[in-house]
Amino acid sequence: MVYTPKTNWVDGEVLKAEDLNRVEQGVGDIFTRLDTSKNTSVTLDSGTNTVTVSKDSLFNLSGITGRTLLNLLGRDGNCETLTGWSFTGGSGVLDTANKAYGSNAIKMTLSASAGNVYKSIPVVAGKKYVLIADLKNGTANNLKVYVTGFNGTTVTSTSSFQGSYLLFTASSTANLIMGINVTGASGQSAYIDGVRLYELSDVEYSSVGSMNAASIAVRYPYTEGLSGTKNPYALRWTDANKTDIGALLAFNTELLSAPNGVDADMLIKGLDGHYYKNTFWRKLQLDGSQSWSFSSDGNRSGYKKVYMTIAGVAEPVYSTKYTSDIISRATGDVSDYGANKIYVNITNGVVEYSIATADSGWGDSYTPTVNEIKAYFYGWKMYDTSTSTDGSSIYNRTDGTNKAWARRTNGVNSDNGYAEGTLIVPTVKAAEFKPYELMYKRTTLITEPISSEGKLDLVQGGNVIEIGSGLVLRESATPQPVGEYYWMNGTTNPPSALANRVQKFIQIYKNNRPDRWAIVGTGEFSGQIGLQQAQIPITEYDPNSAYSATYVVITKYPVVSFVGNFPTSELAILNNLSNEIQQIIRRISVTENKKSDKDSTSIIVPTLFSGWIAVGSFINGFKKVAGTNFVHFSFGVSGGVGIISTVLTRFPAGYRPSKAVGFSVTSRNADSSIINTSGAEIRSNGELVFATGSVQSGFLQISGMFEAEQ
């Protein structure tokens, strides 16, 4: 009820029942608002949201559920090359003037009344899929995505790229023809970019069926490889034109799931006000830093086999190449092997890859060294300088001479040529190279603290809120002078480019305080810098200050909803404020006590079991971090039994997790010739046990931190 006071009473006026009822109702409303904590639930979806509140309040995040998208087309859908695509009823060329992603799109020119750009993709019977492409009409009638027997939504726009999509269920396990159909007349053309094919769960399939094409394109953006929800953010703009930032809540983490959406990571807010991630998943970029070895039976016709060992690897397992193509699984049987396969032995943690000769440059007669294997995973191809000078040849010598290495010019496609030849085995990642990726599900749920920045406060009235992903927080920058300005992320020499290509700047900082820089849009994708640069007059630049930038990257990641609530009664607002103050006081207390906590000797030293003994002066024990319920522990031991389920020690009540948490263990044998990484877990009964992998008894080290039971 909106209370309207009566302020025109006069002497002798009769007090009526409705007057008292109105006053009583007003008092009752005030009592309810002060005595009842009322919150309104809200889900902030990907893209732009408008939230209207009656009073200034704070959005309370309940959780964020992760997603992983795995584009079944690999990197072909980026349309940076014609390789991998076939044409009927016309021909294709790369077009730099009309594109949605990267540097090119495919321009299809008809030679008949209709034509197709297509490729063959394996699908599984009964699985559900969505096929999407960003399409723009040129002079044709229309264009749309299709699979054999079914057509997607039609695009006719000549002014901008728009999404066309098709939902379908595979009727059989086979290679399916899919692509884009263009209709019109001979000589007419259209543009194609951002083609992606994703497998969906039953829930997602049903949900997508009720969405429009634009919403589907936003929810399922073009991605490459194993793309999780990376660095999600909520941004409140001060106006609908999105010119100034009112508030920002951002997280520095990647939230994963199985590619069909199940077993998703969950971001939650703890009772201490900090944010945590509950996850089963681990995702690795595989490069030359890993301990690669040549397989004992690694010499095969047309390919080689190499492997590494990963402690705690479990099913399901997903992996992609540097091309972002999915690597199929091998059973381990000789007949099932071939190039571009992965074999995983869950028992001993061996992860083995078969690498095509065309990719590595290793001919059938040549066996690569460990360092040469590492160079391959850094993006370098071996070649024979006596048979080519551009990196295109295969090295098939046995005398070890005339070796050289080159990188693919765009990091992926050999048809774009090779560059940067070197006669020394490379030990750094090649430019533009995107490493192999491996993602697997752990056997144990892990809870990890994650860093965040800001709060999403709401102001009375309408609030324009953007939900996205791919935000980089306060990256250190090195501006460079050109002309009358200092440039950040500019095409300067020496370079001032940031670590990632910029979609848009959010804020630039000087000594961690917001600073005023002019944002300069390049108008189109430009090399390393992306879409925006920033500049400031030389007279306003301080070379003695530290500059950093928060920005959104040009690479697309899946965007997920922010689920939470905001208070709508005075008591709820007061409770919310009280909780915030308590959390601030707690964090201040932790900060103030950090040094004294480091200097403290109040470490609990527990009993060691299974033959393990403390090593020298290494501190073996645990303690709570001052002002928190977090337990920090560290052990350096030797001489015990390290088989799975063996108990190393036991944590007492009050120092145990509410559910099992996992940690990494490093161990080595007596002469350090064998070094293993394995897994351990602390169970809710306090037992610290070995969980996965092989443990050496020469020396073992494990440390970490977890939140104790309440």
Coordinates of N, CA and C in Angstrom, one line a residue, residues 387-529:
T387 N 65.8 -30.4 -48.3 CA 64.7 -30.6 -49.2 C 63.7 -29.5 -49.3
S388 N 63.8 -28.5 -48.3 CA 62.9 -27.4 -48.4 C 63.5 -26.3 -47.5
T389 N 63.2 -25.0 -47.8 CA 63.7 -23.9 -47.0 C 62.5 -23.2 -46.3
D390 N 61.3 -23.7 -46.5 CA 60.1 -23.0 -46.0 C 59.4 -23.8 -44.9
G391 N 60.0 -24.9 -44.5 CA 59.3 -25.7 -43.4 C 58.3 -26.7 -43.9
S392 N 58.1 -26.8 -45.2 CA 57.1 -27.7 -45.7 C 57.5 -29.2 -45.8
S393 N 58.8 -29.5 -45.8 CA 59.2 -30.8 -46.0 C 59.2 -31.7 -44.7
I394 N 59.4 -33.0 -44.8 CA 59.4 -33.9 -43.7 C 60.8 -34.3 -43.4
Y395 N 61.1 -34.4 -42.1 CA 62.5 -34.8 -41.7 C 62.5 -36.4 -41.6
N396 N 63.2 -37.0 -42.5 CA 63.2 -38.5 -42.5 C 64.6 -39.1 -42.6
R397 N 65.6 -38.3 -42.0 CA 67.0 -38.7 -42.0 C 67.3 -39.5 -40.8
T398 N 68.4 -40.3 -40.8 CA 68.8 -41.0 -39.6 C 70.2 -40.5 -39.2
D399 N 70.8 -39.5 -39.9 CA 72.1 -39.0 -39.5 C 72.1 -37.8 -38.6
G400 N 70.9 -37.3 -38.4 CA 70.7 -36.1 -37.5 C 71.1 -34.8 -38.1
T401 N 71.4 -34.7 -39.4 CA 71.9 -33.4 -39.9 C 70.7 -32.7 -40.6
N402 N 70.9 -31.4 -40.9 CA 70.0 -30.6 -41.7 C 68.6 -30.5 -41.0
K403 N 68.6 -30.5 -39.7 CA 67.4 -30.3 -38.9 C 67.0 -28.8 -38.8
A404 N 65.8 -28.5 -38.9 CA 65.3 -27.1 -38.7 C 63.9 -27.2 -38.2
W405 N 63.4 -26.1 -37.7 CA 62.0 -26.0 -37.2 C 61.3 -24.7 -37.7
A406 N 60.1 -24.8 -38.0 CA 59.3 -23.7 -38.4 C 57.9 -23.7 -37.8
R407 N 57.3 -22.5 -37.7 CA 55.9 -22.5 -37.2 C 55.0 -22.2 -38.4
R408 N 53.8 -22.6 -38.2 CA 52.7 -22.2 -39.2 C 52.4 -20.7 -39.1
T409 N 52.3 -20.0 -40.2 CA 52.2 -18.6 -40.1 C 51.0 -18.1 -39.2
N410 N 49.9 -18.8 -39.4 CA 48.7 -18.4 -38.5 C 48.6 -19.3 -37.3
G411 N 49.6 -20.2 -37.1 CA 49.6 -21.1 -35.9 C 48.8 -22.4 -36.1
V412 N 48.1 -22.5 -37.3 CA 47.2 -23.6 -37.5 C 47.5 -24.3 -38.8
N413 N 47.2 -23.5 -39.9 CA 47.1 -24.1 -41.2 C 48.4 -24.0 -42.0
S414 N 48.8 -25.2 -42.5 CA 50.0 -25.2 -43.3 C 49.8 -24.6 -44.7
D415 N 48.6 -24.5 -45.1 CA 48.4 -23.8 -46.4 C 48.6 -22.3 -46.4
N416 N 48.7 -21.8 -45.2 CA 49.1 -20.4 -45.0 C 50.6 -20.1 -44.9
G417 N 51.3 -21.2 -45.1 CA 52.8 -21.1 -45.1 C 53.4 -21.2 -43.8
Y418 N 54.8 -21.2 -43.8 CA 55.6 -21.3 -42.6 C 56.5 -20.1 -42.4
A419 N 56.9 -19.9 -41.2 CA 57.7 -18.7 -40.9 C 58.7 -19.0 -39.7
E420 N 59.6 -18.1 -39.5 CA 60.5 -18.2 -38.3 C 61.3 -19.5 -38.3
G421 N 62.0 -19.9 -39.3 CA 62.8 -21.1 -39.3 C 63.9 -20.9 -38.3
T422 N 64.3 -22.0 -37.6 CA 65.4 -22.0 -36.7 C 66.1 -23.3 -36.7
L423 N 67.4 -23.3 -36.5 CA 68.2 -24.5 -36.5 C 68.4 -25.1 -35.1
I424 N 67.9 -24.4 -34.1 CA 68.0 -24.8 -32.7 C 66.7 -25.2 -32.2
V425 N 66.7 -26.3 -31.4 CA 65.4 -26.8 -30.9 C 64.7 -25.7 -30.1
P426 N 63.5 -25.3 -30.6 CA 62.8 -24.2 -29.8 C 62.3 -24.6 -28.4
T427 N 62.4 -23.7 -27.5 CA 61.9 -24.0 -26.1 C 60.9 -23.0 -25.7
V428 N 60.3 -22.2 -26.6 CA 59.2 -21.3 -26.3 C 58.1 -21.5 -27.3
K429 N 56.9 -21.1 -26.9 CA 55.7 -21.3 -27.7 C 55.8 -20.5 -29.0
A430 N 55.4 -21.1 -30.1 CA 55.4 -20.3 -31.4 C 54.2 -19.3 -31.4
A431 N 54.4 -18.2 -32.1 CA 53.4 -17.2 -32.2 C 52.1 -17.7 -32.8
E432 N 51.0 -17.3 -32.3 CA 49.7 -17.7 -32.7 C 49.3 -19.1 -32.4
F433 N 50.2 -19.9 -31.8 CA 49.9 -21.3 -31.6 C 49.0 -21.5 -30.4
K434 N 47.9 -22.3 -30.6 CA 47.0 -22.6 -29.5 C 47.3 -24.0 -29.1
P435 N 47.8 -24.3 -27.8 CA 48.2 -25.6 -27.4 C 47.1 -26.6 -27.4
Y436 N 47.5 -27.9 -27.4 CA 46.5 -29.0 -27.2 C 45.8 -28.7 -25.8
E437 N 44.6 -29.2 -25.7 CA 43.9 -29.1 -24.4 C 43.4 -30.5 -24.0
L438 N 43.4 -30.7 -22.7 CA 43.0 -31.9 -22.1 C 42.1 -31.5 -20.9
M439 N 40.9 -32.1 -20.8 CA 40.0 -31.9 -19.7 C 39.5 -33.2 -19.2
Y440 N 39.5 -33.4 -17.9 CA 39.0 -34.7 -17.4 C 38.3 -34.4 -16.0
K441 N 37.5 -35.4 -15.6 CA 36.7 -35.3 -14.4 C 37.5 -35.9 -13.3
R442 N 37.7 -35.2 -12.2 CA 38.4 -35.8 -11.0 C 37.4 -36.8 -10.3
T443 N 38.0 -37.6 -9.5 CA 37.2 -38.5 -8.7 C 36.6 -37.9 -7.5
T444 N 37.2 -36.7 -7.1 CA 36.8 -36.0 -5.9 C 36.4 -34.6 -6.1
L445 N 35.4 -34.1 -5.5 CA 35.0 -32.7 -5.6 C 36.0 -31.8 -4.9
I446 N 36.4 -30.8 -5.6 CA 37.4 -29.9 -5.1 C 36.7 -28.5 -4.8
T447 N 37.0 -27.9 -3.7 CA 36.5 -26.6 -3.3 C 37.7 -25.6 -3.4
E448 N 37.7 -24.6 -4.2 CA 38.8 -23.7 -4.4 C 38.3 -22.3 -4.1
P449 N 39.1 -21.5 -3.4 CA 38.8 -20.1 -3.2 C 39.1 -19.4 -4.5
I450 N 38.3 -18.4 -5.0 CA 38.6 -17.7 -6.2 C 38.6 -16.2 -5.9
S451 N 39.4 -15.5 -6.7 CA 39.5 -14.0 -6.5 C 38.3 -13.3 -7.3
S452 N 37.9 -12.2 -6.7 CA 36.8 -11.5 -7.3 C 37.1 -10.0 -7.1
E453 N 36.3 -9.2 -7.7 CA 36.4 -7.7 -7.5 C 35.0 -7.1 -7.6
G454 N 34.8 -6.2 -6.7 CA 33.6 -5.4 -6.7 C 32.4 -6.0 -6.2
K455 N 31.3 -5.2 -6.2 CA 29.9 -5.6 -5.8 C 29.0 -5.0 -6.8
L456 N 27.8 -5.6 -6.9 CA 26.8 -5.2 -7.8 C 25.7 -4.5 -7.0
D457 N 25.9 -3.2 -6.8 CA 24.9 -2.4 -6.1 C 23.9 -1.9 -7.1
L458 N 22.6 -1.8 -6.7 CA 21.5 -1.4 -7.5 C 21.0 0.0 -7.0
V459 N 20.6 0.9 -7.9 CA 20.1 2.2 -7.5 C 18.6 2.2 -7.7
Q460 N 18.0 3.1 -7.0 CA 16.5 3.2 -7.1 C 16.1 3.5 -8.5
G461 N 15.1 2.7 -9.0 CA 14.7 2.9 -10.4 C 15.2 1.8 -11.2
G462 N 15.4 2.0 -12.5 CA 15.8 1.0 -13.5 C 17.3 0.9 -13.5
N463 N 17.8 -0.3 -13.6 CA 19.2 -0.6 -13.6 C 19.5 -1.4 -14.9
V464 N 20.5 -0.9 -15.7 CA 20.9 -1.6 -16.9 C 22.1 -2.5 -16.6
I465 N 22.0 -3.8 -16.6 CA 23.0 -4.7 -16.2 C 23.4 -5.6 -17.3
E466 N 24.7 -5.6 -17.6 CA 25.3 -6.5 -18.6 C 25.9 -7.7 -18.0
I467 N 25.6 -8.9 -18.5 CA 26.1 -10.2 -18.0 C 27.0 -10.7 -19.1
G468 N 28.3 -11.0 -18.9 CA 29.1 -11.5 -19.9 C 30.2 -12.3 -19.3
S469 N 31.2 -12.7 -20.1 CA 32.4 -13.4 -19.7 C 33.6 -13.0 -20.5
G470 N 34.8 -13.4 -20.1 CA 36.0 -12.9 -20.8 C 36.5 -11.6 -20.3
L471 N 36.3 -11.3 -19.1 CA 36.8 -10.0 -18.5 C 38.2 -10.2 -17.9
V472 N 39.2 -9.4 -18.3 CA 40.5 -9.4 -17.7 C 40.6 -8.3 -16.7
L473 N 40.9 -8.6 -15.4 CA 41.0 -7.6 -14.4 C 42.4 -7.0 -14.2
R474 N 42.4 -5.7 -14.3 CA 43.6 -4.9 -13.9 C 44.9 -5.5 -14.4
E475 N 45.0 -5.8 -15.7 CA 46.2 -6.3 -16.3 C 47.3 -5.1 -16.4
S476 N 48.5 -5.4 -15.9 CA 49.5 -4.4 -16.0 C 49.8 -4.0 -17.4
A477 N 50.0 -2.7 -17.7 CA 50.2 -2.2 -19.1 C 51.4 -1.4 -19.1
T478 N 52.0 -1.3 -20.4 CA 53.2 -0.5 -20.6 C 52.9 0.4 -21.8
P479 N 52.3 1.6 -21.5 CA 51.9 2.5 -22.6 C 53.2 3.0 -23.2
Q480 N 53.1 3.4 -24.5 CA 54.2 3.9 -25.3 C 53.8 5.2 -26.0
P481 N 54.8 6.1 -26.1 CA 54.5 7.4 -26.7 C 54.6 7.4 -28.3
V482 N 53.6 8.0 -28.9 CA 53.6 8.2 -30.4 C 53.0 9.5 -30.6
G483 N 53.7 10.4 -31.2 CA 53.1 11.8 -31.5 C 52.8 12.5 -30.2
E484 N 51.6 13.0 -30.0 CA 51.3 13.8 -28.9 C 50.6 13.0 -27.8
Y485 N 50.6 11.6 -27.9 CA 49.9 10.8 -27.0 C 50.7 9.6 -26.5
Y486 N 50.4 9.1 -25.3 CA 50.8 7.8 -24.9 C 49.7 6.9 -25.2
W487 N 50.0 5.7 -25.8 CA 49.1 4.7 -26.2 C 49.1 3.4 -25.4
M488 N 47.9 2.9 -25.2 CA 47.8 1.6 -24.5 C 47.1 0.7 -25.5
N489 N 47.7 -0.5 -25.8 CA 47.2 -1.4 -26.7 C 47.1 -0.9 -28.1
G490 N 48.1 0.0 -28.4 CA 48.2 0.6 -29.7 C 49.1 -0.1 -30.6
T491 N 49.1 0.3 -31.9 CA 50.1 -0.3 -32.9 C 51.4 0.6 -32.8
T492 N 52.0 0.5 -31.7 CA 53.2 1.3 -31.4 C 54.5 0.4 -31.5
N493 N 55.6 1.1 -31.6 CA 56.9 0.4 -31.6 C 57.9 1.2 -30.7
P494 N 58.2 0.6 -29.6 CA 58.0 -0.8 -29.1 C 56.5 -1.0 -28.8
P495 N 56.0 -2.2 -28.8 CA 54.6 -2.5 -28.7 C 54.0 -2.1 -27.3
S496 N 52.8 -1.7 -27.4 CA 52.0 -1.4 -26.1 C 50.8 -2.4 -26.0
A497 N 50.8 -3.5 -26.8 CA 49.7 -4.4 -26.9 C 49.5 -5.1 -25.5
L498 N 48.2 -5.3 -25.2 CA 47.9 -6.1 -24.0 C 48.0 -7.6 -24.3
A499 N 47.9 -8.4 -23.3 CA 48.1 -9.8 -23.4 C 47.0 -10.5 -24.3
N500 N 45.8 -9.9 -24.4 CA 44.7 -10.5 -25.2 C 44.2 -9.4 -26.1
R501 N 43.6 -9.8 -27.2 CA 42.9 -8.9 -28.1 C 41.7 -8.3 -27.4
V502 N 41.6 -7.0 -27.5 CA 40.6 -6.2 -26.7 C 39.3 -6.1 -27.5
Q503 N 38.2 -6.5 -26.9 CA 36.8 -6.2 -27.5 C 36.4 -4.8 -27.0
K504 N 36.5 -4.5 -25.7 CA 36.2 -3.2 -25.2 C 36.9 -3.0 -23.9
F505 N 37.3 -1.8 -23.7 CA 37.9 -1.4 -22.4 C 36.8 -1.1 -21.4
I506 N 36.9 -1.6 -20.2 CA 36.0 -1.3 -19.1 C 36.5 -0.1 -18.2
Q507 N 37.8 -0.2 -17.8 CA 38.4 0.8 -17.0 C 39.9 0.8 -17.1
I508 N 40.5 1.9 -17.1 CA 42.0 2.1 -17.1 C 42.4 2.7 -15.8
Y509 N 43.4 2.2 -15.1 CA 43.8 2.6 -13.8 C 45.2 3.2 -13.8
K510 N 45.4 4.2 -12.9 CA 46.7 4.8 -12.6 C 46.9 4.6 -11.1
N511 N 47.9 3.8 -10.8 CA 48.2 3.4 -9.4 C 46.9 2.9 -8.7
N512 N 46.2 2.0 -9.5 CA 45.0 1.4 -9.0 C 43.8 2.3 -8.7
R513 N 43.9 3.5 -9.3 CA 42.8 4.4 -9.2 C 42.3 4.7 -10.7
P514 N 41.0 4.8 -10.9 CA 40.5 5.0 -12.2 C 41.1 6.3 -12.8
D515 N 41.5 6.2 -14.1 CA 42.1 7.2 -14.8 C 41.4 7.5 -16.1
R516 N 41.4 8.7 -16.6 CA 40.6 9.1 -17.8 C 41.5 9.0 -19.0
W517 N 41.2 8.0 -19.8 CA 41.9 7.8 -21.1 C 40.8 7.8 -22.2
A518 N 41.1 8.3 -23.4 CA 40.2 8.3 -24.5 C 40.3 6.9 -25.2
I519 N 39.1 6.3 -25.5 CA 39.1 5.1 -26.1 C 38.9 5.3 -27.6
V520 N 39.8 4.6 -28.4 CA 39.8 4.8 -29.8 C 39.5 3.5 -30.5
G521 N 38.3 3.4 -31.1 CA 37.9 2.2 -31.8 C 38.6 2.1 -33.2
T522 N 39.1 0.9 -33.5 CA 39.8 0.7 -34.8 C 38.8 0.5 -35.9
G523 N 37.6 0.2 -35.6 CA 36.6 0.0 -36.6 C 36.5 -1.5 -37.0
E524 N 37.6 -2.2 -36.9 CA 37.6 -3.6 -37.3 C 38.8 -4.3 -36.6
F525 N 38.7 -5.6 -36.6 CA 39.8 -6.4 -36.0 C 41.1 -6.0 -36.6
S526 N 42.1 -5.8 -35.7 CA 43.4 -5.3 -36.2 C 44.5 -6.1 -35.4
G527 N 45.1 -7.1 -36.0 CA 46.2 -7.8 -35.5 C 46.1 -8.2 -34.0
Q528 N 47.1 -7.9 -33.3 CA 47.2 -8.3 -31.9 C 46.2 -7.4 -31.0
I529 N 45.9 -6.2 -31.4 CA 45.3 -5.3 -30.5 C 43.7 -5.5 -30.4

